[in-house]
Amino acid sequence: MLERTFSECRLGPLALKNRISMAPLTRQNAEPDGTPTDEMAAYYARRARGGVGLIITEGTFQNDELGCVGYLSQPGIATARHVAGWRKVAEAVHALGVPIIMQLMHAGRVADPRCLHEGEAPVSASDTQSPGWVLYTDTDKEMHDRGLAPPWPKVTFPRARALTVAEIHRIADGFAEGAARAVEAGFDGVEIHGANGYLLWQFINPRTNLRSDEFGGSAENNVRFARLVCQRVREAIGPDRLITLRLSQDGVDDFTGAWPGGVAYARQIGAALADCAADALHWASFDWADNRDPDSDLPMPKVLAEASGKPVIVNGGITDGADAERVFETGSGDVVAVGRPLFAHPDWPHIIRSGMAYDWIPFDRRYVIQPPVDLSICYPQDRRVPDWDPDVTRRRRPGWMG
Ligand SMILES: Cc1cc2nc3c(=O)[nH]c(=O)nc-3n(C[C@H](O)[C@H](O)[C@H](O)COP(=O)(O)O)c2cc1C
């Protein structure tokens, strides 16, 4: 039963006891200055105890420059306090024999405006504006406390300005510095967030990258920034730590997004990443087998695996053991990453291995936010920044990061 899923494997320099990874899941559960809490250590350790072979943390900011921070109460890896907080997380997870890597991200044009400095515009590949998105990370309780009525508030973002080439290099260095601090905190590597609508995605996606320099205009140029980040990170943390690069078609402000060119574009992206410094790619979607290309029925992660020759972590809609096995049977990847089911069932790996029937309730906001298991540590029940306001017109308080 589930032989492939529960077989050992190597991912870059790491030996995994099985092929199940926890997917990166933003919790907004850090202190206001981005310091990880003891509650977060308990939350990650609980999932390690549940039997995963690898943990990828939630998206973490590496500095407070150029609009890197994406969310209120997002954890950071920018200061000595952050390192100390994350060390507790790494130690708690390692005590259970599970490796853990930290997802590093730059929010780009979808940074929460309250996280920008006074007068600062968000940055992106080009001068564009996000269409905005409906917040899914806020609780019904908050809505009630603020007297808001459904529908949920739509968040809008200011127009972004295009990064200069010098700034692109500075941001790549920022990723490398964050990665070095993650290693200092005891992490086994990092994931570079090139997916889900954030800065590197905005370069990779031809609809948001309108540049005509070496960082835009072709698949090869569109991934040049992501490649640069991987390279600088590798130089910073050496060959013994895992580096993964996450990719997706959709973004937080575009859940059904498709790459113009579909599978053909994905092939070009894969080929352009074949010799990048990442050990593995990580495909993110809400349905891993989907490719959103009407002319092809190939799962997108399989396309990327073949074009890049890299191992691929496959994520999206894997809710039971049969789903996981199908990823491996179809040659679509090497490891599966599981998100929402692990919110709800920290013991998901044990549960699917036992063959026991379990109740997978399809994703809905309420289920993710108030799951029946681990209620106290699955999701922040009250926001640590008390003056949250859905109109997104305020600015962060000065000196928030100490
Ligand atoms: C509440 C929530 C927070 C998320 N946070 C992140 C994140 O920090 N970084 C990331 O790359 N993906 C993030 N994702 C996307 C998930 O990693 C994953 O791609 C998505 O949930 C689909 O996988 P699943 O079907 O296994 O849940 C988040 C998803 C949800 C629902």
Coordinates of C-alpha atoms and ligand atoms in Angstrom, one line a residue:
M1 CA 0.0 0.0 0.0
L2 CA 1.2 3.4 -1.0
E3 CA 4.7 2.0 -1.6
R4 CA 6.0 4.9 -3.6
T5 CA 4.6 7.5 -1.3
F6 CA 6.3 5.9 1.7
S7 CA 9.6 5.1 0.0
E8 CA 12.7 6.9 1.1
C9 CA 14.2 9.4 -1.3
R10 CA 16.9 12.0 -1.7
L11 CA 16.1 15.5 -2.6
G12 CA 19.3 17.4 -3.3
P13 CA 21.5 16.9 -0.3
L14 CA 18.7 15.7 2.0
A15 CA 17.5 12.2 2.8
L16 CA 13.8 12.0 3.3
K17 CA 12.0 9.2 5.1
N18 CA 9.0 9.4 2.7
R19 CA 7.8 11.6 -0.2
I20 CA 5.3 13.7 1.6
S21 CA 6.2 17.4 2.3
M22 CA 4.2 19.9 4.2
A23 CA 3.3 22.7 1.7
P24 CA 4.1 26.3 2.6
L25 CA 1.1 27.9 4.4
T26 CA 1.0 31.4 5.5
R27 CA -0.4 31.7 9.1
Q28 CA 0.3 35.4 10.0
N29 CA 1.1 34.1 13.5
A30 CA 4.4 35.8 14.2
E31 CA 5.0 38.7 16.5
P32 CA 4.3 42.1 14.9
D33 CA 8.1 42.5 14.2
G34 CA 8.2 39.1 12.4
T35 CA 9.6 37.1 15.2
P36 CA 8.4 33.5 15.1
T37 CA 6.5 32.5 18.3
D38 CA 6.6 29.4 20.4
E39 CA 3.1 28.7 19.1
M40 CA 4.6 28.4 15.6
A41 CA 7.2 25.9 16.9
A42 CA 4.3 23.8 18.3
Y43 CA 2.4 24.1 15.1
Y44 CA 5.3 22.9 12.9
A45 CA 6.4 20.2 15.4
R46 CA 2.8 18.8 15.4
R47 CA 2.9 18.3 11.6
A48 CA 6.4 16.8 11.9
R49 CA 5.0 14.3 14.5
G50 CA 2.2 13.6 12.0
G51 CA 4.6 11.8 9.8
V52 CA 5.7 14.2 6.9
G53 CA 9.1 13.6 5.4
L54 CA 9.9 17.3 4.9
I55 CA 8.5 20.7 6.1
I56 CA 8.5 23.8 3.9
T57 CA 7.6 26.8 6.1
E58 CA 5.3 29.6 5.3
G59 CA 6.5 32.5 3.1
T60 CA 9.1 34.5 5.1
F61 CA 10.5 38.0 4.4
Q62 CA 14.3 38.3 4.3
N63 CA 14.5 42.0 4.9
D64 CA 12.5 45.2 5.1
E65 CA 13.8 46.7 1.9
L66 CA 12.1 47.5 -1.4
G67 CA 8.7 46.3 -0.3
C68 CA 9.7 42.8 0.6
V69 CA 7.3 42.3 3.5
G70 CA 3.9 40.9 2.3
Y71 CA 1.7 40.5 5.3
L72 CA 1.1 41.8 8.8
S73 CA 2.4 39.3 11.3
Q74 CA 4.3 37.5 8.6
P75 CA 7.5 35.9 10.0
G76 CA 10.8 37.3 8.9
I77 CA 14.4 36.2 8.8
A78 CA 15.9 39.6 8.9
T79 CA 17.1 40.1 12.4
A80 CA 18.8 38.3 15.3
R81 CA 15.5 38.0 17.0
H82 CA 14.0 36.3 14.0
V83 CA 16.9 33.8 13.9
A84 CA 16.4 33.0 17.6
G85 CA 12.7 32.5 17.0
W86 CA 13.2 30.3 14.0
R87 CA 15.9 28.3 15.8
K88 CA 13.2 27.0 18.2
V89 CA 11.1 25.9 15.3
A90 CA 14.0 24.1 13.6
E91 CA 14.9 22.4 16.9
A92 CA 11.4 21.3 17.6
V93 CA 11.0 19.8 14.1
H94 CA 14.5 18.2 14.1
A95 CA 13.8 16.6 17.4
L96 CA 11.2 14.6 15.5
G97 CA 13.7 13.6 12.8
V98 CA 12.2 15.7 10.1
P99 CA 14.1 18.2 7.9
I100 CA 12.7 21.7 7.5
I101 CA 13.4 24.4 4.8
M102 CA 12.3 28.0 5.0
Q103 CA 10.4 29.6 2.2
L104 CA 11.8 33.0 1.3
M105 CA 9.7 35.5 -0.5
H106 CA 9.4 39.0 -1.8
A107 CA 5.8 40.1 -2.2
G108 CA 6.3 42.6 -5.0
R109 CA 3.2 44.3 -6.2
V110 CA 0.9 42.4 -3.9
A111 CA 2.6 43.5 -0.6
D112 CA 0.0 44.6 1.9
P113 CA 0.2 48.4 1.7
R114 CA 0.3 48.6 5.4
C115 CA 3.7 46.8 5.3
L116 CA 5.2 49.5 3.0
H117 CA 7.1 52.5 4.3
E118 CA 5.5 55.9 4.2
G119 CA 5.3 57.0 0.6
E120 CA 6.8 53.8 -0.8
A121 CA 5.4 52.2 -3.9
P122 CA 5.3 48.4 -4.3
V123 CA 7.8 47.1 -6.8
S124 CA 7.4 44.7 -9.7
A125 CA 8.9 43.6 -13.0
S126 CA 7.0 46.4 -14.7
D127 CA 4.8 49.4 -14.0
T128 CA 1.6 47.4 -13.4
Q129 CA -1.2 47.2 -10.9
S130 CA -2.6 44.1 -9.3
P131 CA -6.3 43.6 -9.8
G132 CA -6.6 43.0 -6.1
W133 CA -7.9 39.9 -4.3
V134 CA -10.3 38.8 -1.7
L135 CA -8.6 38.2 1.7
Y136 CA -8.9 34.5 2.7
T137 CA -6.7 34.8 5.7
D138 CA -9.0 36.6 8.0
T139 CA -11.4 35.0 10.3
D140 CA -15.2 35.2 10.7
K141 CA -14.5 36.3 14.2
E142 CA -12.6 39.3 12.9
M143 CA -15.3 40.2 10.6
H144 CA -17.8 40.0 13.4
D145 CA -15.6 42.0 15.7
R146 CA -15.3 44.8 13.2
G147 CA -18.9 44.7 12.3
L148 CA -18.2 43.8 8.7
A149 CA -20.9 42.1 6.6
P150 CA -20.1 39.6 3.8
P151 CA -18.9 39.6 1.1
W152 CA -15.3 39.5 2.4
P153 CA -13.4 42.7 1.8
K154 CA -11.5 43.0 -1.5
V155 CA -7.9 44.2 -1.0
T156 CA -6.6 46.6 -3.5
F157 CA -3.0 47.5 -4.2
P158 CA -1.3 50.7 -5.4
R159 CA 0.3 50.8 -8.8
A160 CA 3.8 49.2 -8.7
R161 CA 6.9 50.7 -10.1
A162 CA 9.4 48.7 -12.2
L163 CA 12.6 47.6 -10.5
T164 CA 15.9 48.8 -11.8
V165 CA 18.6 46.3 -12.7
A166 CA 20.6 47.4 -9.7
E167 CA 17.6 46.8 -7.4
I168 CA 17.1 43.3 -8.9
H169 CA 20.6 42.5 -7.9
R170 CA 20.1 43.9 -4.4
I171 CA 17.0 41.8 -3.9
A172 CA 18.8 38.7 -5.1
D173 CA 21.5 39.5 -2.5
G174 CA 18.7 40.0 0.1
F175 CA 17.5 36.4 -0.6
A176 CA 21.0 35.1 -0.1
E177 CA 21.4 37.0 3.2
G178 CA 18.1 35.6 4.4
A179 CA 19.1 32.1 3.4
A180 CA 22.4 32.4 5.3
R181 CA 20.4 33.5 8.4
A182 CA 18.0 30.5 7.9
V183 CA 21.0 28.2 7.9
E184 CA 22.3 30.0 11.1
A185 CA 18.9 29.2 12.6
G186 CA 19.4 25.5 11.9
F187 CA 17.4 25.1 8.7
D188 CA 18.2 22.5 6.1
G189 CA 17.8 24.8 3.2
V190 CA 15.4 27.2 1.6
E191 CA 12.6 27.4 -0.9
I192 CA 12.7 30.4 -3.2
H193 CA 9.1 31.6 -3.8
G194 CA 8.7 32.1 -7.5
A195 CA 5.0 31.3 -7.5
N196 CA 1.5 32.5 -6.4
G197 CA 1.6 36.1 -7.7
Y198 CA 4.6 37.4 -5.7
L199 CA 7.7 39.2 -7.1
L200 CA 9.5 36.4 -8.9
W201 CA 6.2 35.1 -10.4
Q202 CA 5.6 38.7 -11.6
F203 CA 8.9 38.3 -13.6
I204 CA 8.1 34.8 -14.8
N205 CA 4.6 35.6 -16.0
P206 CA 4.6 37.2 -19.4
R207 CA 1.4 39.1 -18.5
T208 CA 3.1 41.0 -15.7
N209 CA 6.6 41.2 -17.1
L210 CA 6.6 43.8 -19.9
R211 CA 10.3 44.5 -19.7
S212 CA 12.5 44.6 -22.8
D213 CA 15.9 44.3 -21.0
E214 CA 17.7 41.0 -20.1
F215 CA 15.0 40.4 -17.4
G216 CA 12.0 40.2 -19.8
G217 CA 10.7 39.5 -23.2
S218 CA 11.4 35.7 -23.4
A219 CA 11.0 32.7 -21.2
E220 CA 14.8 32.6 -20.7
N221 CA 14.8 36.3 -19.7
N222 CA 11.7 36.0 -17.5
V223 CA 13.4 33.4 -15.3
R224 CA 16.7 35.2 -15.2
F225 CA 15.9 36.8 -11.9
A226 CA 14.8 33.5 -10.3
R227 CA 18.0 31.9 -11.6
L228 CA 20.0 34.8 -10.2
V229 CA 18.4 34.4 -6.8
C230 CA 19.1 30.6 -6.8
Q231 CA 22.7 31.3 -7.7
R232 CA 23.3 33.9 -5.0
V233 CA 21.6 31.7 -2.4
R234 CA 23.7 28.8 -3.4
E235 CA 26.9 30.8 -3.0
A236 CA 25.7 31.9 0.4
I237 CA 24.7 28.5 1.8
G238 CA 26.9 26.0 -0.1
P239 CA 26.1 22.6 -1.6
D240 CA 25.0 20.8 1.6
R241 CA 21.6 22.7 1.9
L242 CA 18.5 22.1 -0.2
I243 CA 17.3 24.8 -2.5
T244 CA 13.9 24.5 -4.1
L245 CA 12.2 26.9 -6.5
R246 CA 8.5 27.2 -6.4
L247 CA 6.5 27.9 -9.6
S248 CA 2.9 28.3 -10.5
Q249 CA 0.6 29.7 -13.1
D250 CA -1.9 31.2 -10.6
G251 CA -1.4 33.9 -8.1
V252 CA -3.2 35.2 -5.1
D253 CA -4.8 37.9 -7.3
D254 CA -5.4 35.5 -10.2
F255 CA -6.5 32.0 -9.0
T256 CA -7.3 30.8 -12.5
G257 CA -4.3 32.3 -14.3
A258 CA -2.7 30.5 -17.2
W259 CA 0.6 31.2 -18.8
P260 CA 0.2 32.6 -22.3
G261 CA 1.6 29.7 -24.4
G262 CA 0.5 27.1 -21.9
V263 CA 2.5 23.9 -22.0
A264 CA 4.9 25.2 -24.6
Y265 CA 5.8 28.1 -22.4
A266 CA 6.2 25.7 -19.4
R267 CA 8.7 23.7 -21.6
Q268 CA 10.7 26.8 -22.2
I269 CA 10.7 27.7 -18.5
G270 CA 11.8 24.2 -17.6
A271 CA 14.6 24.2 -20.2
A272 CA 15.7 27.6 -19.0
L273 CA 15.9 26.3 -15.4
A274 CA 17.7 23.1 -16.3
D275 CA 21.1 24.3 -15.1
C276 CA 19.9 26.7 -12.4
A277 CA 21.3 26.4 -8.9
A278 CA 18.1 24.9 -7.3
D279 CA 18.1 21.2 -6.5
A280 CA 14.4 20.8 -7.3
L281 CA 11.4 22.7 -8.6
H282 CA 8.1 22.8 -6.8
W283 CA 4.9 23.0 -8.8
A284 CA 2.0 24.7 -7.1
S285 CA -1.7 24.7 -8.2
F286 CA -5.0 23.8 -6.6
D287 CA -5.1 20.8 -8.9
W288 CA -1.7 19.3 -9.6
A289 CA -2.7 17.5 -12.7
D290 CA -4.2 20.5 -14.4
N291 CA -2.3 22.5 -17.0
R292 CA -4.9 25.0 -18.1
D293 CA -3.9 24.4 -21.7
P294 CA -6.8 23.2 -23.9
D295 CA -4.4 21.6 -26.3
S296 CA -2.6 19.3 -23.9
D297 CA -3.6 16.8 -21.2
L298 CA -0.1 16.5 -19.7
P299 CA 0.1 17.4 -16.0
M300 CA 2.1 20.6 -15.8
P301 CA 4.6 19.3 -13.2
K302 CA 5.4 16.4 -15.6
V303 CA 6.2 18.9 -18.4
L304 CA 8.5 20.8 -16.1
A305 CA 10.2 17.7 -14.8
E306 CA 10.9 16.5 -18.4
A307 CA 12.0 19.9 -19.6
S308 CA 14.3 20.7 -16.7
G309 CA 15.6 17.3 -15.7
K310 CA 15.1 18.4 -12.1
P311 CA 13.3 16.6 -9.4
V312 CA 9.8 18.1 -8.8
I313 CA 7.7 18.5 -5.7
V314 CA 4.1 18.4 -6.8
N315 CA 1.4 20.3 -4.9
G316 CA -2.3 20.9 -5.2
G317 CA -5.5 18.9 -4.4
I318 CA -3.7 15.8 -3.1
T319 CA -6.1 14.7 -0.5
D320 CA -5.5 11.0 -0.1
G321 CA -3.0 8.2 -0.7
A322 CA -4.3 7.4 -4.1
D323 CA -3.8 11.0 -5.2
A324 CA -0.2 10.9 -4.0
E325 CA 0.5 7.6 -5.8
R326 CA -0.9 8.9 -9.0
V327 CA 1.7 11.7 -9.0
F328 CA 4.4 9.1 -8.9
E329 CA 2.7 6.6 -11.3
T330 CA 2.4 9.3 -14.0
G331 CA 6.0 10.3 -13.7
S332 CA 4.9 13.8 -12.7
G333 CA 7.2 14.3 -9.7
D334 CA 9.3 12.9 -6.9
V335 CA 7.7 14.3 -3.8
V336 CA 4.2 15.5 -3.0
A337 CA 3.4 18.6 -1.0
V338 CA 0.2 18.8 1.0
G339 CA -1.3 22.0 2.3
R340 CA -4.9 22.2 3.3
P341 CA -5.3 18.6 4.5
L342 CA -2.4 19.2 6.9
F343 CA -4.1 22.2 8.3
A344 CA -7.0 20.1 9.2
H345 CA -5.3 16.8 9.9
P346 CA -1.7 17.1 11.3
D347 CA -1.6 13.2 11.2
W348 CA -2.5 13.1 7.5
P349 CA 0.5 10.9 6.6
H350 CA -0.3 8.4 9.3
I351 CA -4.0 8.5 8.4
I352 CA -3.5 7.7 4.7
R353 CA -0.9 5.1 5.5
S354 CA -3.4 3.3 7.8
G355 CA -5.9 3.2 5.0
M356 CA -8.5 4.4 7.5
A357 CA -11.3 6.4 5.9
Y358 CA -11.1 10.0 6.9
D359 CA -13.3 12.9 6.3
W360 CA -11.8 15.3 3.7
I361 CA -14.0 18.3 3.7
P362 CA -13.3 20.4 0.6
F363 CA -11.5 23.6 1.1
D364 CA -13.7 26.4 2.3
R365 CA -12.7 29.4 4.3
R366 CA -14.3 28.3 7.4
Y367 CA -12.7 24.9 7.4
V368 CA -9.2 26.2 6.9
I369 CA -9.7 28.9 9.5
Q370 CA -11.4 26.9 12.1
P371 CA -10.4 23.3 11.5
P372 CA -11.7 20.7 13.9
V373 CA -8.2 19.5 14.9
D374 CA -5.6 21.5 16.7
L375 CA -8.0 24.4 16.8
S376 CA -5.8 26.5 19.1
I377 CA -2.7 26.3 16.9
C378 CA -3.9 25.8 13.4
Y379 CA -4.8 29.4 12.8
P380 CA -4.5 32.7 14.7
Q381 CA -7.7 33.3 16.4
D382 CA -7.1 36.9 17.0
R383 CA -4.8 39.1 15.0
R384 CA -1.7 40.4 16.8
V385 CA -1.9 43.7 15.0
P386 CA -5.1 45.1 16.6
D387 CA -5.9 47.9 14.2
W388 CA -6.5 45.9 11.1
D389 CA -8.7 47.6 8.6
P390 CA -9.9 46.2 5.3
D391 CA -9.7 49.4 3.4
V392 CA -5.9 49.1 3.1
T393 CA -5.2 52.8 3.2
R394 CA -3.1 53.0 6.3
R395 CA 0.6 52.7 6.7
R396 CA 2.5 50.5 9.1
R397 CA 3.6 52.2 12.3
P398 CA 7.2 53.6 12.1
G399 CA 9.8 51.4 13.7
W400 CA 7.7 48.3 13.7
M401 CA 10.7 46.1 13.1
G402 CA 12.5 47.4 16.1
Ligands
LIG1 C1 -4.2 29.8 3.9 C2 -3.2 29.5 2.9 C3 -1.9 30.0 3.0 C4 -0.9 29.7 2.0 N1 0.4 30.2 2.2 C5 1.3 30.0 1.2 C6 2.7 30.4 1.4 O1 3.0 31.1 2.4 N2 3.5 30.1 0.4 C7 3.2 29.4 -0.7 O2 4.0 29.2 -1.6 N3 1.9 28.9 -0.8 C8 1.0 29.2 0.1 N4 -0.3 28.6 0.0 C9 -0.6 27.7 -1.1 C10 -0.4 26.3 -0.7 O3 1.0 26.0 -0.4 C11 -0.9 25.3 -1.7 O4 -0.3 25.6 -3.0 C12 -2.4 25.3 -1.9 O5 -3.1 25.3 -0.6 C13 -2.9 24.1 -2.7 O6 -2.4 22.9 -2.1 P1 -3.4 21.9 -1.2 O7 -4.5 21.5 -2.1 O8 -2.5 20.8 -0.8 O9 -3.9 22.8 -0.1 C14 -1.3 28.9 0.9 C15 -2.5 28.4 0.8 C16 -3.5 28.6 1.8 C17 -4.8 28.0 1.7

